PDB file of C-alpha atoms in Angstrom:
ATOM      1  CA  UNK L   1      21.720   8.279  -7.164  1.00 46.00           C
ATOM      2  CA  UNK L   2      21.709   5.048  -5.955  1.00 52.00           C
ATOM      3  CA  UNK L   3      18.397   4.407  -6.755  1.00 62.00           C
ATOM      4  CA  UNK L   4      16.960   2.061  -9.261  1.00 71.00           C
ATOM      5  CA  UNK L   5      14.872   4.168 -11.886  1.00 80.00           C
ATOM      6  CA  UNK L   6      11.878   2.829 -13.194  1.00 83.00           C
ATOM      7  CA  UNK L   7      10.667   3.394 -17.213  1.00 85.00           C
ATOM      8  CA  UNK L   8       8.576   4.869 -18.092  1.00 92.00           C
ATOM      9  CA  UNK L   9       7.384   6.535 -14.848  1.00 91.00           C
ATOM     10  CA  UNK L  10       3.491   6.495 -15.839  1.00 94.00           C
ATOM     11  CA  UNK L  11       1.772   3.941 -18.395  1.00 95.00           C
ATOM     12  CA  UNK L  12      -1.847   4.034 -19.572  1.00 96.00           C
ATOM     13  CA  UNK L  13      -3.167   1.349 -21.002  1.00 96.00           C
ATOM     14  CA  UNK L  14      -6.422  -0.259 -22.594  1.00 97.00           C
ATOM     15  CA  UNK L  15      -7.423  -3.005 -20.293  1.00 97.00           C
ATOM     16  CA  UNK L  16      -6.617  -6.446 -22.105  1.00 97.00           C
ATOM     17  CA  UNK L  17      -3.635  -4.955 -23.231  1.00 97.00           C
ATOM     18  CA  UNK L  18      -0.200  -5.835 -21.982  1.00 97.00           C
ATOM     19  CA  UNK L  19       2.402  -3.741 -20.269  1.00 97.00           C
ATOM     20  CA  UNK L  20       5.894  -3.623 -19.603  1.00 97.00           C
ATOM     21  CA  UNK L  21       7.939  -1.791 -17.199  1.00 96.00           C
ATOM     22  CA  UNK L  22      11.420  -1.505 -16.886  1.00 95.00           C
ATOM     23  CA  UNK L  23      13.844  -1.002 -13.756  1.00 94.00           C
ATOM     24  CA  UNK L  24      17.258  -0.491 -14.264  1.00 93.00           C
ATOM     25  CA  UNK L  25      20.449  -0.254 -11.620  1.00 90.00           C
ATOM     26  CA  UNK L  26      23.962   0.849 -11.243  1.00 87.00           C
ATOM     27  CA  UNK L  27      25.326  -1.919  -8.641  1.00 83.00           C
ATOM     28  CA  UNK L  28      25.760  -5.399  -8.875  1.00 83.00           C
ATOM     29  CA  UNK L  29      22.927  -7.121  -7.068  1.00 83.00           C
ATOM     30  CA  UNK L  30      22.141 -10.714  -5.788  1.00 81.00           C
ATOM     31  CA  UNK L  31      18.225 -10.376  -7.066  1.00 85.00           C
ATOM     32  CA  UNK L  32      16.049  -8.209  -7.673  1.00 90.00           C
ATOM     33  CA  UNK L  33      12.351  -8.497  -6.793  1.00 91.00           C
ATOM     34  CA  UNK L  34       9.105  -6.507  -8.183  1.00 94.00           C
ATOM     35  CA  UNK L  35       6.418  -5.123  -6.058  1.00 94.00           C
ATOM     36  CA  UNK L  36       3.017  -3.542  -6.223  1.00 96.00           C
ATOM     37  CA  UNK L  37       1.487  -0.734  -4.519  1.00 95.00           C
ATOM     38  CA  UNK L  38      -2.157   0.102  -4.536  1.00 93.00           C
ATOM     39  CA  UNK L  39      -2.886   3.942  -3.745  1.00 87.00           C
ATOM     40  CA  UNK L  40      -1.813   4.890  -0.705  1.00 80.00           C
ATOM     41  CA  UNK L  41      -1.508   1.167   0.531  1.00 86.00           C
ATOM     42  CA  UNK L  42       1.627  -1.423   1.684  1.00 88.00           C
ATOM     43  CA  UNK L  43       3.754  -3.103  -1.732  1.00 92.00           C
ATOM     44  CA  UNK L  44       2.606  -6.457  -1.920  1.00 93.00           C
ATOM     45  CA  UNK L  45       5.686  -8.475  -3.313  1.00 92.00           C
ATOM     46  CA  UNK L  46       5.305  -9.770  -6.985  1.00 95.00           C
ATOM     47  CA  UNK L  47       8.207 -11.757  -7.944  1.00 93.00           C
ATOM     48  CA  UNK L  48      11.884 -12.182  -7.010  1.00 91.00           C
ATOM     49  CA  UNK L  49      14.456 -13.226  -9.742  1.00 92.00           C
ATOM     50  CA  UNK L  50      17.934 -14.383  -8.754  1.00 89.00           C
ATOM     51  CA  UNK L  51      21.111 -12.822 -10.510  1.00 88.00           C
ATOM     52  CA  UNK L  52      22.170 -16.055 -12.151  1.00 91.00           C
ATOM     53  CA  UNK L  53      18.205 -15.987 -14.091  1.00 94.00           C
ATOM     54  CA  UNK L  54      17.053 -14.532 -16.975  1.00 96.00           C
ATOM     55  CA  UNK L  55      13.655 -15.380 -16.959  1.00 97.00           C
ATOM     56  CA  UNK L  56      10.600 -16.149 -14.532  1.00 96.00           C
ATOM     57  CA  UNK L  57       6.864 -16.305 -14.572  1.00 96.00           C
ATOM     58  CA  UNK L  58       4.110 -16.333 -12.340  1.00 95.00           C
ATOM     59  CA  UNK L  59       0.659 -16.134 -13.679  1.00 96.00           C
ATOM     60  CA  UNK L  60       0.402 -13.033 -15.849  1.00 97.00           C
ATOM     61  CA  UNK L  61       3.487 -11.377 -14.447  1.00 97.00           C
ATOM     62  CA  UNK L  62       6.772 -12.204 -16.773  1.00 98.00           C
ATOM     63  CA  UNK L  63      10.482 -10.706 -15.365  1.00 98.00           C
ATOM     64  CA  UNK L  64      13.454 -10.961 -17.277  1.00 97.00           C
ATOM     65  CA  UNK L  65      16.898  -9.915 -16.186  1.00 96.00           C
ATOM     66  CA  UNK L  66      19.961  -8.811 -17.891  1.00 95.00           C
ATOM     67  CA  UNK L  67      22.753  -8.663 -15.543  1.00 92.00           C
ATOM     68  CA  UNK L  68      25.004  -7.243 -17.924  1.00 93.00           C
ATOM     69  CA  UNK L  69      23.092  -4.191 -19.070  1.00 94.00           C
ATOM     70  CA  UNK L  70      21.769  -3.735 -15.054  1.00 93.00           C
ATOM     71  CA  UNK L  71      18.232  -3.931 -16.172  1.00 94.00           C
ATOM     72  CA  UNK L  72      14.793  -5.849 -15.644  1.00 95.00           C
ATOM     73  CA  UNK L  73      11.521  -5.782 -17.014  1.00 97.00           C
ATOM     74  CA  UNK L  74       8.056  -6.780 -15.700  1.00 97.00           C
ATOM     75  CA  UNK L  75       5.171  -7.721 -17.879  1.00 98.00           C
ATOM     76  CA  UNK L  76       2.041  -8.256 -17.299  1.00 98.00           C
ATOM     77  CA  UNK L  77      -0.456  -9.388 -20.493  1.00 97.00           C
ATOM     78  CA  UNK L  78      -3.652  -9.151 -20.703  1.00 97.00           C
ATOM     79  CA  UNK L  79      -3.993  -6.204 -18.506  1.00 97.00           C
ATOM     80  CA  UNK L  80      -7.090  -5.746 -16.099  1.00 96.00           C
ATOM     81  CA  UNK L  81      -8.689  -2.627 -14.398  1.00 95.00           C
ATOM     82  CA  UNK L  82      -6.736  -4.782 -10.903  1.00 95.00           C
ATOM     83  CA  UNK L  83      -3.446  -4.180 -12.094  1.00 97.00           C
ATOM     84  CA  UNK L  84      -3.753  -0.123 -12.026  1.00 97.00           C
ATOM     85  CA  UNK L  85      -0.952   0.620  -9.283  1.00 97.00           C
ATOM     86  CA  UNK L  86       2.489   1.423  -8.602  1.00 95.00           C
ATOM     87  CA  UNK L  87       5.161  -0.873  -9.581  1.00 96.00           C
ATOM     88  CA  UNK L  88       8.500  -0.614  -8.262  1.00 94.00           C
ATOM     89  CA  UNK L  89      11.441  -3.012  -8.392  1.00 93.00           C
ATOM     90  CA  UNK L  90      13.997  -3.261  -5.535  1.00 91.00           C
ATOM     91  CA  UNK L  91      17.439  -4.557  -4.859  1.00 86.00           C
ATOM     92  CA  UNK L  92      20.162  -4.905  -2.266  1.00 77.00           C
ATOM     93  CA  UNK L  93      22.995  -2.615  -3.215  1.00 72.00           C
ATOM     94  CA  UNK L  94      26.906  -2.925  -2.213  1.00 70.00           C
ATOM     95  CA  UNK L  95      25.963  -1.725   1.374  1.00 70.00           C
ATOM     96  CA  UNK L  96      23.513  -3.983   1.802  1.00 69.00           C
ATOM     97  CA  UNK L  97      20.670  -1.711   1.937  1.00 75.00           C
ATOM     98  CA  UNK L  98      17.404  -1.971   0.455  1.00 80.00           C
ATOM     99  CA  UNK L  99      16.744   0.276  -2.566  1.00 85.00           C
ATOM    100  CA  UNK L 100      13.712   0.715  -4.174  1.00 88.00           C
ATOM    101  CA  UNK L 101      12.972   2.740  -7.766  1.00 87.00           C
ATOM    102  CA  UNK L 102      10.415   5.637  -7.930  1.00 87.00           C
ATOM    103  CA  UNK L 103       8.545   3.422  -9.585  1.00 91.00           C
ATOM    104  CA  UNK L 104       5.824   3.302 -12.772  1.00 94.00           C
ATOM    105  CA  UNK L 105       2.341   4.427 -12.202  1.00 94.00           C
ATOM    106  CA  UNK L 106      -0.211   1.783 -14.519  1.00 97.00           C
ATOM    107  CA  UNK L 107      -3.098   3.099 -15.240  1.00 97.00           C
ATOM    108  CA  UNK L 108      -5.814   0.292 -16.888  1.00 96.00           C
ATOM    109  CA  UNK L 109      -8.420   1.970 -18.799  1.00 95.00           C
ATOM    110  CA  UNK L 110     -11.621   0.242 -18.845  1.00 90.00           C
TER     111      UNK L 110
ATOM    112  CA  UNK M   1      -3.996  -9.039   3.930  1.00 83.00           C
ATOM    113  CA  UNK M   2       0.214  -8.967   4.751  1.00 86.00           C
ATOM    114  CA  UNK M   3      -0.300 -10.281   8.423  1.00 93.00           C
ATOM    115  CA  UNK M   4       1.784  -6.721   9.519  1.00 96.00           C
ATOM    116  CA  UNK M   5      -0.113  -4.740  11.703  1.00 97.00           C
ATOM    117  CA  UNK M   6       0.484  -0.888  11.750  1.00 97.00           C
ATOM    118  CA  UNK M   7      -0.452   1.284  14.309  1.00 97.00           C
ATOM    119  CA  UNK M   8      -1.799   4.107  14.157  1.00 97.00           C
ATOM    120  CA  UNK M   9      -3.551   4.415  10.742  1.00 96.00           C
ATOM    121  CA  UNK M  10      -3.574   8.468  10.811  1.00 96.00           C
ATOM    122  CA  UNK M  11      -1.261  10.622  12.744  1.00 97.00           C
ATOM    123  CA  UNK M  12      -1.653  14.390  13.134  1.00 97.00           C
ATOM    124  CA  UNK M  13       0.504  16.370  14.990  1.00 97.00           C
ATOM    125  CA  UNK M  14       2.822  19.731  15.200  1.00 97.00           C
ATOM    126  CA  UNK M  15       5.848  20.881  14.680  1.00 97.00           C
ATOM    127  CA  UNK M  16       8.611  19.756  17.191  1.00 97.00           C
ATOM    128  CA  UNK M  17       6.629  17.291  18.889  1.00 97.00           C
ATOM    129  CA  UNK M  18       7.305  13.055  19.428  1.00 98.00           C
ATOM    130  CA  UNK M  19       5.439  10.342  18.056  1.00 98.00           C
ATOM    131  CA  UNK M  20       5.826   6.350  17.740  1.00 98.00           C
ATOM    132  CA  UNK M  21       4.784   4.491  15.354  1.00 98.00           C
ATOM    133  CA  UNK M  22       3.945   0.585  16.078  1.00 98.00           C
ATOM    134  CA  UNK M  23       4.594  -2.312  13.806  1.00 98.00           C
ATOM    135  CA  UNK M  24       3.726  -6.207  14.452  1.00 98.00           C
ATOM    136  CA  UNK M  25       5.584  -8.573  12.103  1.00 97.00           C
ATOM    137  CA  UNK M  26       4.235 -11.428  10.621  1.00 95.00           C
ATOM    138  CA  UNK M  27       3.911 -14.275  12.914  1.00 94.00           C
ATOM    139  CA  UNK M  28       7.456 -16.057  12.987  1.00 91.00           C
ATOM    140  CA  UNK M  29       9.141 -13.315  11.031  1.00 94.00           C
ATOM    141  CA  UNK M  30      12.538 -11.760  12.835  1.00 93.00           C
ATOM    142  CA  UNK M  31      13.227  -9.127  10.979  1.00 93.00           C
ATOM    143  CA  UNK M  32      11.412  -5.826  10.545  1.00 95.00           C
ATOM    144  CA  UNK M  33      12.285  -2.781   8.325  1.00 94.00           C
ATOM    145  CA  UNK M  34      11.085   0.602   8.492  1.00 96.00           C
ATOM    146  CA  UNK M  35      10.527   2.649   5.296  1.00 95.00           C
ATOM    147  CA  UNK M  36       9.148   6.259   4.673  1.00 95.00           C
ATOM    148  CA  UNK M  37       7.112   7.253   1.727  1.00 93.00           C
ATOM    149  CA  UNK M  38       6.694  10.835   0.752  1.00 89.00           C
ATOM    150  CA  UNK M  39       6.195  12.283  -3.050  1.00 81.00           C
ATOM    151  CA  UNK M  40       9.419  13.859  -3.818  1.00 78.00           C
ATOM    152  CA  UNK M  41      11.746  11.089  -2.553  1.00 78.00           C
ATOM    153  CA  UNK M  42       9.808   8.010  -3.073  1.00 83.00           C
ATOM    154  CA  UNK M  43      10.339   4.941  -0.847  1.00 88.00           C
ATOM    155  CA  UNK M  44      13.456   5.357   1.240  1.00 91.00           C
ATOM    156  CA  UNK M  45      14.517   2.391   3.990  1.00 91.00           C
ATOM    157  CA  UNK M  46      14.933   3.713   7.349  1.00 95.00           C
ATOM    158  CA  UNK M  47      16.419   1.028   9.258  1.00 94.00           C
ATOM    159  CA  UNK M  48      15.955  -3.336   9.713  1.00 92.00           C
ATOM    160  CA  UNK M  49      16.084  -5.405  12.869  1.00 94.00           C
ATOM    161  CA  UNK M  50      16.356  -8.501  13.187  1.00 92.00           C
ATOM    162  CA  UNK M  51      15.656 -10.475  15.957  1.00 93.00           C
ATOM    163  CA  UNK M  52      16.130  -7.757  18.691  1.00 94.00           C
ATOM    164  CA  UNK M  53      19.299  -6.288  17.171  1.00 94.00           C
ATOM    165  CA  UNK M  54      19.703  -3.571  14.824  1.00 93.00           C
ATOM    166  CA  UNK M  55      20.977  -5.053  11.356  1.00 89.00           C
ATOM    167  CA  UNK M  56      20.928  -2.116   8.172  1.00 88.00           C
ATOM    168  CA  UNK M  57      20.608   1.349   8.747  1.00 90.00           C
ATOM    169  CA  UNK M  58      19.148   3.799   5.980  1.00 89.00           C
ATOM    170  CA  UNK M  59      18.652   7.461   5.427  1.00 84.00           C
ATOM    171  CA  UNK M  60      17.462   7.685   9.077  1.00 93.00           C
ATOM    172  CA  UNK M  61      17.956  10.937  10.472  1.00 95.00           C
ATOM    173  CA  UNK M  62      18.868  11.232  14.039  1.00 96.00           C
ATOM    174  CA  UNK M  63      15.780  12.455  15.190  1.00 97.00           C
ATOM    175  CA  UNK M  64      14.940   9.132  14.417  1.00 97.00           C
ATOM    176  CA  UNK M  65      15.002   5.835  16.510  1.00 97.00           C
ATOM    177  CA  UNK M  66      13.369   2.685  16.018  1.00 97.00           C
ATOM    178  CA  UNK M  67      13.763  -0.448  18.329  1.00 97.00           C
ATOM    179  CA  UNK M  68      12.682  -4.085  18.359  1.00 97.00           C
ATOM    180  CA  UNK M  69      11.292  -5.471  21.063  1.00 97.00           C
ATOM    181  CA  UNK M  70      12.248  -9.486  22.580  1.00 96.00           C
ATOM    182  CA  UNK M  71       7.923 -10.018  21.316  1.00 95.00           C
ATOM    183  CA  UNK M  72       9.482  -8.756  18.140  1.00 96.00           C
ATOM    184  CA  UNK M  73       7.534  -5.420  17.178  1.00 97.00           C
ATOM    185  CA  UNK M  74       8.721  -2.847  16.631  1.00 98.00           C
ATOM    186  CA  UNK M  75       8.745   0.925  17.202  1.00 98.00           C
ATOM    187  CA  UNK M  76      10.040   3.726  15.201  1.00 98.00           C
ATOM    188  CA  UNK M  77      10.281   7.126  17.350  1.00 98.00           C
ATOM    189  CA  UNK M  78      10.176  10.008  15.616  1.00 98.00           C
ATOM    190  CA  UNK M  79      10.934  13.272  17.280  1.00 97.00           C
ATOM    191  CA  UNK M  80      11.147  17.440  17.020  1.00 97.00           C
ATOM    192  CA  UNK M  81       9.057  17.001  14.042  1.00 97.00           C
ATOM    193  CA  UNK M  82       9.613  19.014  10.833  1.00 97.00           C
ATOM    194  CA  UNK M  83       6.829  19.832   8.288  1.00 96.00           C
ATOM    195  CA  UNK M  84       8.631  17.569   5.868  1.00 94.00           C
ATOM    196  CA  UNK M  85       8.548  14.461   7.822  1.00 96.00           C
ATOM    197  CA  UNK M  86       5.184  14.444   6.895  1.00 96.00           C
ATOM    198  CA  UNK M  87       4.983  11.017   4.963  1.00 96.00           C
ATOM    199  CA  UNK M  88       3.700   7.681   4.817  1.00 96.00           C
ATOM    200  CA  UNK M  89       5.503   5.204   7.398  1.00 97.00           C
ATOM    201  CA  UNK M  90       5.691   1.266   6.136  1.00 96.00           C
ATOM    202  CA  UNK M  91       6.819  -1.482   8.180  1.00 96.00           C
ATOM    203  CA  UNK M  92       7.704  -4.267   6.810  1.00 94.00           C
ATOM    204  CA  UNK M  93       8.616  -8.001   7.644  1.00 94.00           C
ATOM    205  CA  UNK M  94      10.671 -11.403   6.597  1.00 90.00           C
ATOM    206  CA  UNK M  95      11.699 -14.211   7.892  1.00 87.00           C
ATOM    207  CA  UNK M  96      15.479 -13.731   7.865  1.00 76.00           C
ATOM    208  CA  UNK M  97      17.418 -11.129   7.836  1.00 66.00           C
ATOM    209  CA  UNK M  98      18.530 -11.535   4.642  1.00 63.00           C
ATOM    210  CA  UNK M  99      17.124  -9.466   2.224  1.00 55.00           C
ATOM    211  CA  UNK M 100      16.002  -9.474  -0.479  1.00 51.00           C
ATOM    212  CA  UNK M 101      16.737 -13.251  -0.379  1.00 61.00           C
ATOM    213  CA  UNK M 102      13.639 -12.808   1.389  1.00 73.00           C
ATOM    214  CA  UNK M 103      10.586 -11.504   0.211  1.00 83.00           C
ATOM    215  CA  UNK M 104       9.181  -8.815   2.605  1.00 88.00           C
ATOM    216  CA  UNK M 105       5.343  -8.223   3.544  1.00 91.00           C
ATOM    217  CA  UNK M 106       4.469  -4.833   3.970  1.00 94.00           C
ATOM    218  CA  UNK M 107       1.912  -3.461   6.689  1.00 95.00           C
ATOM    219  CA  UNK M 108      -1.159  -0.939   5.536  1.00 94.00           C
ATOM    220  CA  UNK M 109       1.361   2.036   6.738  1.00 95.00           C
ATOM    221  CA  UNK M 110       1.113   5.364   8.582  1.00 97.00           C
ATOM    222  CA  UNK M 111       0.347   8.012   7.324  1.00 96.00           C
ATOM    223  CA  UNK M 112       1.499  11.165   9.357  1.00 97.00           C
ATOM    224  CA  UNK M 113       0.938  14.515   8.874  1.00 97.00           C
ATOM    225  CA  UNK M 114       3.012  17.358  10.642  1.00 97.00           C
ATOM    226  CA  UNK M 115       1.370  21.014  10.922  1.00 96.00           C
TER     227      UNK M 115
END
């Protein structure tokens, strides 16, 4: 498959808490970019790292990137009852087409 | 709220019938992407425009069409409808057509359900 596969597929947490989801891939890729998906809503773009980084932040949300195992993780600390969604990472893949994982289902519990 | 305007919301119809599905970008975005969201194959891409022309195509079967118009929207015809192209429809925008060098905003989707 030529899909990215996201790790694990659900999470439940204790709010305050932090999680970490993983995304891995079988092509090379330019960047790869995390999104979130409330229930039955449109993804609202998270973060976008570039091949050539290993690390970025923005706010609570920390991606890293290892190009050489095809993997990236997203975490986000201290965890609120906001953050239960969908997360799903997506890439560009040889063909140029947009692929996204089947992403992890956080579930903050109060 | 993504700026991307989906129309309509809900869509109920049978078997072997035609719909269209509507999709404003994002003010000054050109390109537009069409994905389809259903439980057992997740988020698949459909097909991207960009500025009028067709620029990535997808797993979009041929019942399927989509087109961008010179006002840039967009419409994605679906036709002879099966019971499992029941789904949720996204459209999505960016400013280029290079993605994901872009980051894409995503419109509130269509959900449509075949009977």
């Amino acid at each position: 498959s030529q899909q990215g596969e996201e790790d694990p597929q659900a999470l439940s947490i204790q709010e305050g808490e932090n999680a970490t989801m993983n995304c891995s891939y079988k092509t090379s890729i330019n960047n790869l970019q995390w999104y979130r998906q409330n229930s039955g809503r449109g993804l609202v773009h998270l973060i976008l790292i570039r091949s050539n980084e290993r690390e970025k932040h923005s706010g609570r949300l920390r991606v890293t990137l290892d190009t050489s195992k095809k993997s990236s993780s997203l975490l986000i600390t201290a965890s609120r009852a906001a953050d239960t969604a969908s997360y799903f990472c997506a890439f560009l893949n040889r063909d140029d087409k947009i692929i996204f994982g089947k992403g992890t289902r956080l579930h903050i519990l109060p | 709220d993504s700026g991307v305007t989906q129309t309509p919301k809900h869509l109920i119809t049978a078997t072997g019938q035609r719909v269209t599905l509507r999709c404003s970008p994002r003010s000054g975005d050109l390109s537009v992407y069409w994905y389809q969201q259903s439980l057992d194959q997740g988020l698949q891409f459909l097909i991207q425009y960009y500025n009028g022309e067709e620029r990535a195509k997808g797993n979009i079967l041929e019942r399927f069409s989509a087109q961008q118009f010179p006002d840039l929207h967009s419409e994605l015809n679906l036709s002879s409808l099966e019971l499992g192209d029941s789904a949720l429809y996204f459209c999505a925008s960016s400013l280029s057509g290079q993605s994901p060098y872009n980051e894409q905003f995503f419109g509130p989707g269509t959900r449509l359900t075949v009977l």
